[in-house]
Amino acid sequence: MSKANNFTENGRRYLFRNPRQPDPAYAYHFNRSQLVKIDHRGAVDAQFVQPHVTRYSLPLRCFYVRDNRTGRFWSAPFDPVQARPRAFEFAPGISDTRWRNTTDGIEASVRLFLPQDDLAEIWTVTLRNVSSQPRDISLYSYLPVGEICWMNHGGRFDAKLNGLVFQYFPYYAKVEDYYRLRGLMNCVCCLSDVRPTAYEISLKEFLGVGGETRPDALRLPRLANGDGRTQACVAAFQYVRKLAPGASTMVNLLFGPARDEAAIRRLKGRYLKAGGVEKALATVDRYFKRHEAALQVETPDADFNAFVNHWLCKQALYNGGSMRTTFYPGARNLFQDAMGLVYLDPRLARHWFTKAYRVQHPDGFMPMSIKLDLEKCSSGSLQTGVGEIPHADVNVWGPLTIAFYLTQTGDLSLLDEPVLFNDGERSATIYEHVCLGLAWLLKNRTKRGLSLIGQGDWNDPLNMAGYKGKGESVWLTQALAYVLDLWAGVAEQRQDAARSRTYRKQAESCRQAVNRLAWGKAWYTRGFTDAGRPFGVARDKEGTMFINSQSWAMLCGAASKEQTEALIRSMNKHLMTPSGPMLLAPAFTKMVEDIGRLCVKNPGHHENGSVYCHAAAFYSYALYLAGKPEQGYEMLRTLLPGWKGNTLERSGQLPLYIPNYYHGVGAGRTAGKSSHNVGTGTVAWFYRIMTECLFGLRSGFDGLHVDPQLPAAWNRASIRLPFRGAVYDVEIRKSRAVHTTEVHLDGRKLEDNRIPPPVGKGRHRVTVVVPASK
Ligand code: CEZ
């Protein structure tokens, strides 16, 4: 990935020019229940949820271009023919992704976007004759559907729809399953806004023996207009065009799942009428721009600015706005993804917080699995899995994220919002729900004061250390101390002094238990098994050290200055890589039956010793709060590839998103590679760490506390952010003339560097001068 690649359109688009780059340079687009990841060559991972994850095609999108006179052909974006282009550009944008490939005197411009409110891919392909000769050209779409279900599958051309309709019925045996499955989106359609010259539906007939690189059908003058009964299908249209030099031709295609023909007709009417496509794209672009405007930064790091101002916002909307395109978010994820919306869309964040407590049990237990808006999708199969496992930590995330929402928005009315318990009978206010959850966590401890880990805490597949009901989580005990202190502040706001005192006292007892039982001279133990065996300790050959019980020892205030220095040394010695700190090391290479499922995960992947960005973000936050801003910044900036050791080459991804993890050392030759999974809680924490620590604008009940920790390399930076409904333009600069930080609000010097809660929704100017030595 040479440096020729760069951001353009004020950071909202990235230009990449190497079609032969082996690692998939992914772009991604989404709406409420569809996610499409596509790379620079046309390899795609397209899915939607109904509510279970459903795929509707084979993993490639391409358009063949044939010179009808010479028979020569090539493909755009690039795969599968991979002809050497005269010019190639892959341009992922916030709202759409574009490719331009000029080969054999024809320039093919291809654009993809997903409309906001419908499950569909909208493709626009424009061919331009850039040669000096008139050209007789065929353009072919190649959108392979494949064979979605062996029991019933086929396709046909529908002249009225001017498109291909593929119908299938999922396999089932039980009668009752028929009634459940018939409501699913069992169609796929490919509609064209111009009449194709010919078409082919049979994948076998289209590819023949030539396969995708040399499809037999491209040797025919015209596609056969063949049907595709009970065989793998393809949406292949042929458009024959005569193009004079400089002339061009354009086609819009809509490809995607549908419930039935009525729905397909609606899609046609909505998007393929004149102007329908551009109108839909403008709607998507407005959605992103509206949210991007909420928080903007200007710093000496251009890639950082482009990421924060546009791509971080997009990823936060994927995680929080579309709930990672799932109807089954884990409660732990929902709370944090909603926290990622507090700057961008606080109303939606509030909505999710109330939705989450709807599954709490009257005894305070909080299950992981939440079922959202099921009425919005057909009564398909009920998905089970990790969401059905009773995790011990879920009650940590409500107080943590809601406390931030309250100080940032000032909307204390949320605390009085009544929400039903999961039995649908009794209800309580959000404040009481949270307190009940804390009481459940306080009760869920062993006599010696550590939290029971049960079948897993934040680390989902750490599921066998405590499933017999005795195993303890040091991390959860630290997280409990952290949120008890946080919620004590909320209780004070509600003049609930008794609870506030109790929470602070209990937080201290958690810290003492952690230091009494889990400090191993150079780092903190991760937990104790049902048999009382400590794990994440020096004598463990694998899983010797875990990151979370280090960072949260700093976050909850258990770690003293000396312990902090010691564990940071151990972090650098045992867990640090050029991509950031690993979740644990060395990775497990064999099953350990009192640790659990994480051991069977590939070494260096997921929780088994990857650089798990969510956990690396916790560590960045802890370093800042422990007064290590430079190291905190390094950890934060390394989350995004294209920085120091975490190069674009090493990660194999573009600087457009933070993946949920980078391969750890245990992965061997792929160490450092990105997982390309854009679903991660890291995004929400990135916003908080950047705003509260780097820019030093930390919201409290009494206002916005100003204490920037700019990286040593920066002399100035600015940020525009919302606070309590008002907007603040904050200019920060370093100066040798001051010895302490000085803050001016609308020209008036603030004595205690605290911006008081605003009156009204105005716009305010804040100048901050920090000592150059800082
Ligand atoms: O999922 C994440 C969860 O979404 O794993 C994190 C956890 O905190 C997040 O809530 C750490 O365990 O194997 C599993 O069950 C995990 O649940 C994974 O699916 C994991 C994925 O790696 C997604 O990142």
mmCIF file of C-alpha atoms in Angstrom, residues 438 441-445 448-451 473-485 502-518 524 553 556-558:
data_model
loop_
_atom_site.group_PDB
_atom_site.id
_atom_site.type_symbol
_atom_site.label_atom_id
_atom_site.label_comp_id
_atom_site.label_asym_id
_atom_site.label_seq_id
_atom_site.Cartn_x
_atom_site.Cartn_y
_atom_site.Cartn_z
ATOM 1 C CA LEU A 438 -25.517 -2.953 41.323
ATOM 2 C CA LEU A 441 -23.376 -7.470 41.359
ATOM 3 C CA LEU A 442 -22.604 -6.820 45.033
ATOM 4 C CA LYS A 443 -24.477 -9.999 45.990
ATOM 5 C CA ASN A 444 -22.703 -11.981 43.212
ATOM 6 C CA ARG A 445 -19.400 -12.072 45.114
ATOM 7 C CA ARG A 448 -13.572 -12.991 50.249
ATOM 8 C CA GLY A 449 -15.010 -10.144 48.215
ATOM 9 C CA LEU A 450 -14.262 -11.035 44.582
ATOM 10 C CA SER A 451 -16.973 -11.154 41.907
ATOM 11 C CA SER A 473 -13.187 -12.595 38.097
ATOM 12 C CA VAL A 474 -10.620 -10.021 39.231
ATOM 13 C CA TRP A 475 -11.578 -7.857 36.222
ATOM 14 C CA LEU A 476 -15.257 -7.847 37.169
ATOM 15 C CA THR A 477 -14.412 -6.903 40.763
ATOM 16 C CA GLN A 478 -12.377 -3.954 39.440
ATOM 17 C CA ALA A 479 -15.141 -2.938 37.018
ATOM 18 C CA LEU A 480 -17.640 -3.146 39.879
ATOM 19 C CA ALA A 481 -15.519 -0.777 41.979
ATOM 20 C CA TYR A 482 -15.310 1.591 39.004
ATOM 21 C CA VAL A 483 -19.061 1.768 38.390
ATOM 22 C CA LEU A 484 -19.916 1.912 42.116
ATOM 23 C CA ASP A 485 -17.882 5.131 42.379
ATOM 24 C CA THR A 502 -22.702 2.477 50.483
ATOM 25 C CA TYR A 503 -21.427 2.455 46.920
ATOM 26 C CA ARG A 504 -18.221 4.291 47.819
ATOM 27 C CA LYS A 505 -17.633 1.978 50.776
ATOM 28 C CA GLN A 506 -18.265 -1.128 48.678
ATOM 29 C CA ALA A 507 -16.021 0.196 45.912
ATOM 30 C CA GLU A 508 -13.201 0.480 48.444
ATOM 31 C CA SER A 509 -13.826 -3.084 49.667
ATOM 32 C CA CYS A 510 -13.595 -4.319 46.053
ATOM 33 C CA ARG A 511 -10.256 -2.539 45.597
ATOM 34 C CA GLN A 512 -8.914 -3.958 48.830
ATOM 35 C CA ALA A 513 -9.990 -7.494 47.884
ATOM 36 C CA VAL A 514 -8.274 -7.119 44.523
ATOM 37 C CA ASN A 515 -5.028 -5.932 46.079
ATOM 38 C CA ARG A 516 -5.179 -8.475 48.892
ATOM 39 C CA LEU A 517 -5.788 -11.460 46.599
ATOM 40 C CA ALA A 518 -4.764 -10.633 43.040
ATOM 41 C CA TYR A 524 -2.716 -8.515 38.487
ATOM 42 C CA ALA A 553 -6.847 -1.903 38.209
ATOM 43 C CA CYS A 556 -10.862 1.707 39.378
ATOM 44 C CA GLY A 557 -8.008 3.195 41.412
ATOM 45 C CA ALA A 558 -6.825 -0.109 42.942
#
